[in-house]
Short mmCIF file of C-alpha atoms and ligand atoms in Angstrom, two decimals:
data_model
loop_
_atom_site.label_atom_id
_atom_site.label_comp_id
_atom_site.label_asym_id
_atom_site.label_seq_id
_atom_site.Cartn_x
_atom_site.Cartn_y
_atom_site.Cartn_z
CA UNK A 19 -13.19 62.94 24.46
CA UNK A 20 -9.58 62.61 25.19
CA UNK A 21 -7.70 59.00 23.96
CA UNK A 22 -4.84 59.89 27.00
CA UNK A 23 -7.42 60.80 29.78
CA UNK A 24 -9.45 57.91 29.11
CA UNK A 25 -6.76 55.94 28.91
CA UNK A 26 -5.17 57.29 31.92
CA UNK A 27 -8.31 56.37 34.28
CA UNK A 28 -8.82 52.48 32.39
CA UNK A 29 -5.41 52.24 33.57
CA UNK A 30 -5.71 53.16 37.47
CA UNK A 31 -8.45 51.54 37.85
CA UNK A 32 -7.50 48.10 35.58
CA UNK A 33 -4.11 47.88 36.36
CA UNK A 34 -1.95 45.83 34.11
CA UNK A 35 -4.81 44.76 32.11
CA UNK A 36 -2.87 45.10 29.00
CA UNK A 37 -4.96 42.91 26.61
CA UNK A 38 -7.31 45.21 27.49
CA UNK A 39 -6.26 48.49 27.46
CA UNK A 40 -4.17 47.42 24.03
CA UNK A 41 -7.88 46.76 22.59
CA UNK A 42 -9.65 49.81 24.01
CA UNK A 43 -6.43 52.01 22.81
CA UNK A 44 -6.79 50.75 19.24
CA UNK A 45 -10.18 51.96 19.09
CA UNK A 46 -10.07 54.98 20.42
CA UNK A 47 -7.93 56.28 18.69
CA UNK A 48 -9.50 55.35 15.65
CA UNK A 49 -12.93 56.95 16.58
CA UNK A 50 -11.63 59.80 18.23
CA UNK A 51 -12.45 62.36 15.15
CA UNK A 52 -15.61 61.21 14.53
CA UNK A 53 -16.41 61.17 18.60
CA UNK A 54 -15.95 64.47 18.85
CA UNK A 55 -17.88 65.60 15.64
CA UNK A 56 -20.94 64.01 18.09
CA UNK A 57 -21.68 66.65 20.44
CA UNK A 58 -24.37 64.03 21.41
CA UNK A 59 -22.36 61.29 22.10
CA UNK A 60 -20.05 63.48 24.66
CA UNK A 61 -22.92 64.13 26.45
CA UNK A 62 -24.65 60.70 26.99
CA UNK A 63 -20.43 59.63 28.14
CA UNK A 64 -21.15 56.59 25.61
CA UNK A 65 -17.37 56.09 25.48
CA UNK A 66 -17.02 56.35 29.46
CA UNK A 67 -20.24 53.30 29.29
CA UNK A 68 -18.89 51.43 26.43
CA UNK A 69 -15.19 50.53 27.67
CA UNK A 70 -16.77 48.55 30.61
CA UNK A 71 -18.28 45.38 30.32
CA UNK A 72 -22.13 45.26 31.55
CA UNK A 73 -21.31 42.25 33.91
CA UNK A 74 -18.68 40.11 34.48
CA UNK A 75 -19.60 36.52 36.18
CA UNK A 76 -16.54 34.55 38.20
CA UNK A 77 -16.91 31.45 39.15
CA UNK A 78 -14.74 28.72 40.26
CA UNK A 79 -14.93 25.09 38.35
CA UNK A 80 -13.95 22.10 39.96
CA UNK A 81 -14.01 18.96 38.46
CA UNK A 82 -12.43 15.12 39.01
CA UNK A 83 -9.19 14.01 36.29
CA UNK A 84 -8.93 10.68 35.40
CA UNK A 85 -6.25 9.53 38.44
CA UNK A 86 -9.39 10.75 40.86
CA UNK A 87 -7.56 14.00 41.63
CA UNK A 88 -9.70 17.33 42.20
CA UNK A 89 -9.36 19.91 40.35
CA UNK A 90 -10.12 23.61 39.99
CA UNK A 91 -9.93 26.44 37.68
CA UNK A 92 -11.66 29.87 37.57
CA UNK A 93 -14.37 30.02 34.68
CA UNK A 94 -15.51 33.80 33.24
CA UNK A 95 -18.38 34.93 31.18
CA UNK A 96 -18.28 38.78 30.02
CA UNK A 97 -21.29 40.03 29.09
CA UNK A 98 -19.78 43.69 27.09
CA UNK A 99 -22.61 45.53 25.93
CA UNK A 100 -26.03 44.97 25.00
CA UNK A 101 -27.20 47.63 23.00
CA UNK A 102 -27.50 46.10 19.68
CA UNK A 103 -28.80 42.54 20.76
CA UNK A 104 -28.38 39.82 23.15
CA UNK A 105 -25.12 39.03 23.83
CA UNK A 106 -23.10 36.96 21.71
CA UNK A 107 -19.18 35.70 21.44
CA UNK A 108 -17.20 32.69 22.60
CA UNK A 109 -15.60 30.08 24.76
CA UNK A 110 -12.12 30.23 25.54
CA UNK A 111 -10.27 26.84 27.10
CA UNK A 112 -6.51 28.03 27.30
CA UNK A 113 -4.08 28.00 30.15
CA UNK A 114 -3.44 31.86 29.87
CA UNK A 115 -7.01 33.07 30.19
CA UNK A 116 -7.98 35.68 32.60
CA UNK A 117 -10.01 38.69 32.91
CA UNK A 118 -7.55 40.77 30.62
CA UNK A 119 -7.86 38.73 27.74
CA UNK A 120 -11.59 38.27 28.06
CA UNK A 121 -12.23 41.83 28.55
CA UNK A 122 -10.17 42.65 25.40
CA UNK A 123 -12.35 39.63 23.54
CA UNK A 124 -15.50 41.04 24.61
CA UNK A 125 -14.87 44.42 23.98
CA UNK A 126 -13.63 43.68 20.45
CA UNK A 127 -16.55 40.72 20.16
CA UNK A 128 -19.22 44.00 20.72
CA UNK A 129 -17.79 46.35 17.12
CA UNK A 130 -17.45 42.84 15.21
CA UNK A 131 -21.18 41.64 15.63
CA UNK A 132 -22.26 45.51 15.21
CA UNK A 133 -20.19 45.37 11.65
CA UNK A 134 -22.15 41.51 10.67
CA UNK A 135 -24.92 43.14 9.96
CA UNK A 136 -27.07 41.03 12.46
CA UNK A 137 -28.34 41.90 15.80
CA UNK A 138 -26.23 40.97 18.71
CA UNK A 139 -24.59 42.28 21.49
CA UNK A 140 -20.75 41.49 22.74
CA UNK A 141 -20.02 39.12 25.14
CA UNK A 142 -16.64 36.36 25.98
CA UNK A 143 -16.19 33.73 28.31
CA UNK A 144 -13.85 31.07 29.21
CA UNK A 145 -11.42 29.36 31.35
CA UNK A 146 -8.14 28.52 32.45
CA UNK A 147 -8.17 25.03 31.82
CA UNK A 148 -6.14 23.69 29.93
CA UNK A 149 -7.03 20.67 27.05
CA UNK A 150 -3.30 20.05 26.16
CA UNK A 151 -3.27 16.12 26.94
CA UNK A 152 -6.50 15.88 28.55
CA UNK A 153 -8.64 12.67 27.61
CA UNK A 154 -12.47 12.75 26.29
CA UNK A 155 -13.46 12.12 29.24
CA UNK A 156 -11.51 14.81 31.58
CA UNK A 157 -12.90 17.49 28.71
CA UNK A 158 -16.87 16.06 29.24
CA UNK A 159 -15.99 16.30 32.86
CA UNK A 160 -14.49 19.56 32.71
CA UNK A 161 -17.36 21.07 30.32
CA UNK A 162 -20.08 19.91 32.52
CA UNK A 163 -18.60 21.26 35.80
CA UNK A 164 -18.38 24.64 33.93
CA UNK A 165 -21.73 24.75 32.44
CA UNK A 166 -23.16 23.73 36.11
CA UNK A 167 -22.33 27.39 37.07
CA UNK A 168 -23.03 29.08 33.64
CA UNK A 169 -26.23 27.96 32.66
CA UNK A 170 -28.03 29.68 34.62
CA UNK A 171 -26.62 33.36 33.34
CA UNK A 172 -27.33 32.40 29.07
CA UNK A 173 -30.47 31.56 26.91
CA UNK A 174 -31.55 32.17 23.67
CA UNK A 175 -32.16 35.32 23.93
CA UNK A 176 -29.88 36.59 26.54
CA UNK A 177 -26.63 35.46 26.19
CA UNK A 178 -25.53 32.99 23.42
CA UNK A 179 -21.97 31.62 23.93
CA UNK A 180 -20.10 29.57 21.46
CA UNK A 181 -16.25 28.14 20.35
CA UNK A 182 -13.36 29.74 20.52
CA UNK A 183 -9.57 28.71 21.45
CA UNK A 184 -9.74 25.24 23.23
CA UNK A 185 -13.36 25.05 22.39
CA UNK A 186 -14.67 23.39 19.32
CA UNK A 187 -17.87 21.10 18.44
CA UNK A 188 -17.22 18.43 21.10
CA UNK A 189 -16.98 21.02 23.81
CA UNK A 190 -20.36 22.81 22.60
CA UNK A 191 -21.92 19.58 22.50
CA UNK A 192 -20.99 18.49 26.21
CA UNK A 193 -22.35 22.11 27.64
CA UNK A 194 -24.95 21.66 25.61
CA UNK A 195 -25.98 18.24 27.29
CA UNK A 196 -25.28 19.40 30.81
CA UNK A 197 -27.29 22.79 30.02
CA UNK A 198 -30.64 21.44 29.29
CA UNK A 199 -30.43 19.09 32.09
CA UNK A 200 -29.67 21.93 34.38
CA UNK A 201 -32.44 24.48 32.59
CA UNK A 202 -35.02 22.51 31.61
CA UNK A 203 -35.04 23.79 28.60
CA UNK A 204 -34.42 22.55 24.89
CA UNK A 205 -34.17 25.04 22.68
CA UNK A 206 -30.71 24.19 21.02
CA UNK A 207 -30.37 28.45 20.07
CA UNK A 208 -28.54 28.92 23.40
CA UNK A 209 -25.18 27.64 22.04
CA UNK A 210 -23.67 27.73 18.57
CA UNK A 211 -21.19 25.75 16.80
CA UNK A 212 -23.65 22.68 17.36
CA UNK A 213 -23.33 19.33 15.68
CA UNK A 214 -25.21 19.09 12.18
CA UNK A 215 -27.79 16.39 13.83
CA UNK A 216 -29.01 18.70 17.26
CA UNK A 217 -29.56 22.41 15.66
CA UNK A 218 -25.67 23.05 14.14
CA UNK A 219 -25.53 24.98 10.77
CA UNK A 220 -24.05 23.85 7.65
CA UNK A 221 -20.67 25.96 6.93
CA UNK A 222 -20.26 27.05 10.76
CA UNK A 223 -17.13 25.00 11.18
CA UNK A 224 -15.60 26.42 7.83
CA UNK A 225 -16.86 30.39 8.13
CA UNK A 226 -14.22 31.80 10.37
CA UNK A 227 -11.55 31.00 7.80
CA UNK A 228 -14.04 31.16 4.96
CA UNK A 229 -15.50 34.53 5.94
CA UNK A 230 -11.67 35.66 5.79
CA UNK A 231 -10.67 34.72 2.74
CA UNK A 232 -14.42 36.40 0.88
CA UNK A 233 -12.70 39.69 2.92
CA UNK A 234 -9.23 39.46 1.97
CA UNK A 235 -11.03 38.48 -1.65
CA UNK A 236 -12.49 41.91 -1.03
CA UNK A 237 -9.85 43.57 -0.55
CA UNK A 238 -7.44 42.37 -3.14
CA UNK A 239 -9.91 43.30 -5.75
CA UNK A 240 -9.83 46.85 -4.67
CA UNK A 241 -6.33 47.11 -4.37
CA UNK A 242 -6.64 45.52 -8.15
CA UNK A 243 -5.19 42.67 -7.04
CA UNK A 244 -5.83 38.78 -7.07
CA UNK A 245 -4.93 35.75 -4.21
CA UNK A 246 -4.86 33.43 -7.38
CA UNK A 247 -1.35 31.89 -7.71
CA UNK A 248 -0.48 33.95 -4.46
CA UNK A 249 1.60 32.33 -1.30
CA UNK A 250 -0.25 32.55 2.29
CA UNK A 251 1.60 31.64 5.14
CA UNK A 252 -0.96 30.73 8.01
CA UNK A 253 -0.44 30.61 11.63
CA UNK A 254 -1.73 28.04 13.53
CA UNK A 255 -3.22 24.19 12.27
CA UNK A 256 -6.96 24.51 14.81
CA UNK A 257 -10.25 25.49 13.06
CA UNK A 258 -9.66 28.90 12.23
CA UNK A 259 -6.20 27.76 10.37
CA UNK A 260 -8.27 24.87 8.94
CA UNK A 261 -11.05 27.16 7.09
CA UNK A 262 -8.56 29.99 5.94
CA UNK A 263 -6.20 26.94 4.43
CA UNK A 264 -9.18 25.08 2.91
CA UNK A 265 -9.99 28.46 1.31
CA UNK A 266 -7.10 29.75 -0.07
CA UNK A 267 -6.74 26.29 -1.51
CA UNK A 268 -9.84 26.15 -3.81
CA UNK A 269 -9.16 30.52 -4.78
CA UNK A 270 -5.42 29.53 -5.98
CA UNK A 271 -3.66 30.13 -3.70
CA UNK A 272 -0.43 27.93 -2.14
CA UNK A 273 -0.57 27.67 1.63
CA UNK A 274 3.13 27.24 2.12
CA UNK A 275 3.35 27.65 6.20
CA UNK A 276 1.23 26.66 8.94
CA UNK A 277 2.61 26.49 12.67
CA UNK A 278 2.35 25.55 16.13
CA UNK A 279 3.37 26.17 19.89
CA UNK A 280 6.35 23.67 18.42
CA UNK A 281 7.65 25.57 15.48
CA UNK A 282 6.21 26.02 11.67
CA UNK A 283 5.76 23.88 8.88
CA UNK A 284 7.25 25.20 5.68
CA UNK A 285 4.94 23.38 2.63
CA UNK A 286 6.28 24.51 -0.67
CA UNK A 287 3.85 22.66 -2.44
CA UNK A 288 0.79 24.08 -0.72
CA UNK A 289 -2.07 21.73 0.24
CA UNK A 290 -4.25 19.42 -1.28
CA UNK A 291 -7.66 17.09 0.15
CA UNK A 292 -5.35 14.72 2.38
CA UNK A 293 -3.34 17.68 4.01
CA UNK A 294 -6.23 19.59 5.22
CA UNK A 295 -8.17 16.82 6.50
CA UNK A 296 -4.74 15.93 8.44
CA UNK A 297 -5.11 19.45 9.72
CA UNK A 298 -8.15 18.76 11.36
CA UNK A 299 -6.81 14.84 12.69
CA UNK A 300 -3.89 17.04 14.52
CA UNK A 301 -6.33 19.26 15.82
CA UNK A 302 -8.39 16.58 17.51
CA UNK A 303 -5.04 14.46 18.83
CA UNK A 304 -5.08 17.59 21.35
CA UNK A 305 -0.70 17.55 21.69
CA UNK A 306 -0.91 20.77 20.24
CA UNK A 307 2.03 20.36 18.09
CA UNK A 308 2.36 20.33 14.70
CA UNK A 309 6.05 18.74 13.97
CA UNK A 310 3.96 15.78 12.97
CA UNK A 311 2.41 17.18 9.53
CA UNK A 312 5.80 17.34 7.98
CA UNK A 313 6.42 13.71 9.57
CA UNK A 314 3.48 12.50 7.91
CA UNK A 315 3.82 14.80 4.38
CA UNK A 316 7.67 14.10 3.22
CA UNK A 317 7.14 17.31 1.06
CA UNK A 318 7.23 19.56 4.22
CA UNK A 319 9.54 20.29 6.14
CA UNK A 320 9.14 21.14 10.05
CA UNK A 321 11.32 23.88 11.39
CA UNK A 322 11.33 23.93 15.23
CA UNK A 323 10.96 27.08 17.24
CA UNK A 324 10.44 29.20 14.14
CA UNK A 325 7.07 31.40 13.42
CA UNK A 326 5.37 31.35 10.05
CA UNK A 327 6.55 34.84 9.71
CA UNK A 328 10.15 33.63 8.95
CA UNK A 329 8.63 32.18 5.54
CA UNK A 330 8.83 34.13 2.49
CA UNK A 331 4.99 35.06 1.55
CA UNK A 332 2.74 37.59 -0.65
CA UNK A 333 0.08 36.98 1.87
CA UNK A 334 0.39 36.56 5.66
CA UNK A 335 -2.63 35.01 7.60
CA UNK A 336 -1.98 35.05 11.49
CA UNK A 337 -4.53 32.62 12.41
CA UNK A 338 -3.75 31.25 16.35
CA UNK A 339 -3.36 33.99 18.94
CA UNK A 340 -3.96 37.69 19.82
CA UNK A 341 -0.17 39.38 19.75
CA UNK A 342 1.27 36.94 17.80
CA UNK A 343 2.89 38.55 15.12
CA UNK A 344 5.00 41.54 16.79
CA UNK A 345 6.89 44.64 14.92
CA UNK A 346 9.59 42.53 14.60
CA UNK A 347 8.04 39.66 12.65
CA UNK A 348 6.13 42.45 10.75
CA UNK A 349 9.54 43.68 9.35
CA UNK A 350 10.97 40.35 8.53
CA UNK A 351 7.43 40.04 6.21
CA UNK A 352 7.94 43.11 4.64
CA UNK A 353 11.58 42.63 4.33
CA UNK A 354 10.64 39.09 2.29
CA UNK A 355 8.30 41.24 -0.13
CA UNK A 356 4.97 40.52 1.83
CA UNK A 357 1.94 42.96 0.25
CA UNK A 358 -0.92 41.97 2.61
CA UNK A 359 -1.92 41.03 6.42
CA UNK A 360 -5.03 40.02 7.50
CA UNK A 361 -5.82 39.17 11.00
CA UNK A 362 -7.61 36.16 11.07
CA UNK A 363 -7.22 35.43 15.24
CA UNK A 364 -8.50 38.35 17.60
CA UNK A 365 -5.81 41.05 17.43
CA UNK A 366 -3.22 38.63 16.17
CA UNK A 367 -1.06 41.57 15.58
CA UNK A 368 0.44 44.19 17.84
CA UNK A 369 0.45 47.77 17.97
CA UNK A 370 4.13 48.04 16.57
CA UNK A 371 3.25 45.23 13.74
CA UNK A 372 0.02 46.91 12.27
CA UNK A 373 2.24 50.83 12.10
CA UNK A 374 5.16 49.03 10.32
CA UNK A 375 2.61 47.64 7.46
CA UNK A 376 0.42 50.73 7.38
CA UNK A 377 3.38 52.97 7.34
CA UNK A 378 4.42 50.72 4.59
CA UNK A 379 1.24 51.00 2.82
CA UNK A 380 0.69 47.43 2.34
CA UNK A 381 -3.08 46.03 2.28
CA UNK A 382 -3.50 45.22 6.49
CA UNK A 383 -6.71 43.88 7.82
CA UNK A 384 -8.03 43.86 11.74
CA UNK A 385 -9.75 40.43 13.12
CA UNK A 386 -13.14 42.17 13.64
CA UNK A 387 -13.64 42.55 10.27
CA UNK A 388 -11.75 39.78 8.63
CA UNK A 389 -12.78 37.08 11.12
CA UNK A 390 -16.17 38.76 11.76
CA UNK A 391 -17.70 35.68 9.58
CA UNK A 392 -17.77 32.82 12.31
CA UNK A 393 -19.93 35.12 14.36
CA UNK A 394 -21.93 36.29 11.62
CA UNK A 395 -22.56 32.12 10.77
CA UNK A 396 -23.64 31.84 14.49
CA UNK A 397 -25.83 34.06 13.96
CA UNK A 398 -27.52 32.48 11.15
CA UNK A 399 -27.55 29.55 13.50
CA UNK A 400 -28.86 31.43 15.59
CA UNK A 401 -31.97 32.78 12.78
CA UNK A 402 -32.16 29.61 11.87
CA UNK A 403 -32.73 27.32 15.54
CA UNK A 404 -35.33 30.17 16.09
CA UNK A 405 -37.05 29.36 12.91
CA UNK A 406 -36.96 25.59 13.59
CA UNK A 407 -35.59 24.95 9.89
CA UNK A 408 -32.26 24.56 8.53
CA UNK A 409 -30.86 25.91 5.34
CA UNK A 410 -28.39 24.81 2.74
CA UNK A 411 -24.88 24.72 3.03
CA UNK A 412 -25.06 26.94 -0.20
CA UNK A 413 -27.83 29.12 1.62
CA UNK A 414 -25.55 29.58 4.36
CA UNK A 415 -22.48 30.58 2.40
CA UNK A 416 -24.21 32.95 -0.03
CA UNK A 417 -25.28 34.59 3.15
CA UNK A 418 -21.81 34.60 4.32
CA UNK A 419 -20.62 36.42 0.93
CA UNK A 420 -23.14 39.24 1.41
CA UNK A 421 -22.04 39.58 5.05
CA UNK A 422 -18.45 39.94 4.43
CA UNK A 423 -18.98 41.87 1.16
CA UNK A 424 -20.80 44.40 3.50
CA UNK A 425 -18.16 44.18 5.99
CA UNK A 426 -15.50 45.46 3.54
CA UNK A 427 -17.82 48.24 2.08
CA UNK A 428 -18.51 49.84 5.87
CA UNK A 429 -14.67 49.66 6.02
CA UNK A 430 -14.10 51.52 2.58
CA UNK A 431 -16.85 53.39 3.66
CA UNK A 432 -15.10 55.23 6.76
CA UNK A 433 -11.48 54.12 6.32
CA UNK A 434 -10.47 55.31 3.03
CA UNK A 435 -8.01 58.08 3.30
CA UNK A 436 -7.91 60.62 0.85
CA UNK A 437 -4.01 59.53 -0.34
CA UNK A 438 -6.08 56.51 -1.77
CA UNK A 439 -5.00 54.67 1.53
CA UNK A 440 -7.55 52.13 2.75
CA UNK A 441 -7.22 52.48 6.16
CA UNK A 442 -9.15 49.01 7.19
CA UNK A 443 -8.22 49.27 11.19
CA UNK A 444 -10.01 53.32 11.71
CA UNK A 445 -12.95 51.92 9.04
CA UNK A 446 -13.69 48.75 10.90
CA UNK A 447 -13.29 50.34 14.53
CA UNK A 448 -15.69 53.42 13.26
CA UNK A 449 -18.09 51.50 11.36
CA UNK A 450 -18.69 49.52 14.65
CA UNK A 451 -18.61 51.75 17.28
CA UNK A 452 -20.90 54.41 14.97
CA UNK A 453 -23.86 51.41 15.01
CA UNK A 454 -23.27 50.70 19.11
CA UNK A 455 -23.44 54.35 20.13
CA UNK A 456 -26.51 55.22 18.05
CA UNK A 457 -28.23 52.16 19.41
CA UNK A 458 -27.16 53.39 23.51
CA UNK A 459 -28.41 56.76 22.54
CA UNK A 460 -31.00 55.71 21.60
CA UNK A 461 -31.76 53.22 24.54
CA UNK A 462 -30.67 56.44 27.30
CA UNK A 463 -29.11 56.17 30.11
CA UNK A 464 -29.02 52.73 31.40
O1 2IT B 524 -14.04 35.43 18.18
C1 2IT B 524 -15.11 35.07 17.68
O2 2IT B 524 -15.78 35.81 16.95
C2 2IT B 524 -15.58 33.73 18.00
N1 2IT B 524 -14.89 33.01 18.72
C3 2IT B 524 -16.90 33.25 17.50
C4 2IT B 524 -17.99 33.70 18.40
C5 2IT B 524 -19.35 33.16 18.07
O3 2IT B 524 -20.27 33.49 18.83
O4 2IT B 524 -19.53 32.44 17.09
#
């Protein structure tokens, strides 16, 4: 296998697809080696089967907003790759959304699950609607009209969508509604991120940003460090932003940024109870800004137009966006004496961002590993809707801890360089991709 020839034929035949291509790239390269230590692997083309998506559903999504105007927007749902289980990743609501960036999420969606130890498959879906300033009401509208298309493409045990950007518990819930009166059916295991009362697991909401912090726990031990007493400067004030915040919080650590579309929050005094549930009221107010957290917390100060790169941090968190910390932003960190990036969002940082810290040699993370713990929680959901019981909230987490503790071992495992380097990006990208091909070997040619 060849990264350029590859590479070269993705893009002829996906033109400007650069979400995409950026994601496929990444891997590639990191598995190339290994790839071509597998005689076996060149010969069944897995890479040639595993950089397209099994099946990619379109469908358009009209609904009525609350002046009686129609509306319409294209809905998507990616199913990557199967080989490993039934297919399994997110909803995203966000104005930018198209094939690209769900190709790129699915593909990515198919080495994280492989690397949670459970057994699913990739998949992504979305839309690009977009909630900015919509009522309750145009959102149940909206999430209905999409699920009257979808439902008939997911189950159980086929393809088991769930949150992502723009979609939290009040979106699950109103697919969920519409679903089983369009299916018939009522088992609550096709959907996660369900409310506590109808199926929902204890810790879901919290173990995206939970998950992150066990791995960045993880790796600061290794690196014989500690996050105690450390400042993190988050990106981003939705759920993902909300767990890793909550998190860092109870280890020690000062959360002294978090930011918006509008600008960032600088929070010298970290947070406490009040703050972080305030996180979660700004979340719901759906203005996606968040000038008003330094409005309501005279302690912070809001600094419009700025990322929370520009704050001086040991830690930096990007927790909103894929390609939202750039090689720029990456030196301005390192410049201000930051010693450790995790991606907490899907690919939050690009190419040019992740070579300036690994060429620096500071500790640097990639989202399918550190965020790999919100999946992993749906699919304890998932275990535990099919067992018709539901577990602790401690149950849950201690099962999150051995997830993410195996996480960073299968990226020690087949990342660490022989400098001593801890190459986290080639071990999470190998670890993943070795499960997948095994498991399409295995299967043949289909
Ligand atoms: O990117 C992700 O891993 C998610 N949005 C969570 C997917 C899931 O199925 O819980």
């Amino acid at each position: 296998m060849k990264v350029s020839t590859i590479m070269a034929d993705l893009e002829r035949k996906h033109p400007g697809e650069s979400e995409y291509l950026q994601a496929v790239q990444e891997v590639l390269e990191s598995i190339e080696e290994v790839y071509n230590l597998h005689p076996e692997f060149e010969k069944a083309k897995i890479v040639e089967r595993m950089v397209e998506p099994d099946r990619i559903f379109t469908f358009r999504v009209t609904w009525v907003d609350d002046n009686g105007e129609i509306q319409t927007n294209l809905g998507y749902r990616i199913q990557f790759n199967s080989a490993i289980g039934p297919y399994k990743g997110g909803i995203r609501f966000h104005k930018a959304v198209n094939p690209s960036m769900l190709k790129f999420l699915g593909f990515e969606q198919t080495f994280k699950n492989a690397l949670t130890t459970l057994p699913m498959g990739g998949a992504k879906g979305g839309s690009d609607f977009d909630p900015v300033g919509k009522s309750d009401a145009e959102i149940m509208r909206f999430c209905q009209a999409f699920m009257w298309e979808l439902w008939n493409n997911i189950g159980p045990d086929t393809d088991v969508p769930a949150g992502d950007v723009g979609v939290g518990g009040r979106e699950i819930g109103y697919m969920y509604g519409m679903y089983k009166k369009l299916a018939r059916q009522y088992n609550t295991g096709v959907l996660t991120g369900k409310g506590m009362t109808w199926g929902g697991s204890l810790i879901r909401p919290e173990a995206t940003g939970f998950g992150a912090l066990y791995f960045v726990e993880h790796m600061l031990a290794k690196a014989g460090k500690s996050i105690k007493g450390a400042k993190v400067a988050i990106s981003g004030f939705g759920n993902v932003a909300w767990g890793a915040a909550t998190k860092a919080t109870e280890l020690g650590a000062t959360v002294i940024a978090i930011s918006g579309p509008d600008g960032v929050v600088y929070n010298p005094e970290g947070m406490n109870a009040e703050k972080l549930a305030y996180m979660l009221e700004l979340r719901a107010s759906n203005r996606n800004i968040v000038a008003p957290f330094a409005e309501k917390f005279p302690d912070a100060t809001f600094i419009p137009g700025k990322k929370a790169w520009s704050i001086k941090c040991d830690i930096a968190l990007p927790c909103a966006f894929q390609n939202e910390l750039n090689g720029d932003d990456a030196a301005e960190l390192l410049a201000n004496g930051t010693w450790c990036a995790a991606e907490v969002s899907n690919m939050g940082c690009t190419p040019e961002a992740i070579a300036t810290f690994q060429n620096a040699g500071i500790l640097f993370a990639p989202g399918k590993a550190v965020n790999a713990g919100g999946v992993a929680t749906s699919g304890l959901e998932m275990t535990q809707n099919a067992m018709h019981i539901s577990w602790s909230a401690a149950e849950v987490d201690s099962k999150l801890h051995y997830i993410m503790e195996s996480i960073h071992a299968a990226c020690v495992k087949y990342g660490a360089q022989e400098d001593g380097y801890i190459n986290y990006v080639k071990g999470a990208n190998i670890a993943g991709f070795m499960k997948v091909a095994q498991a399409m070997l295995e299967q043949g040619i289909v």
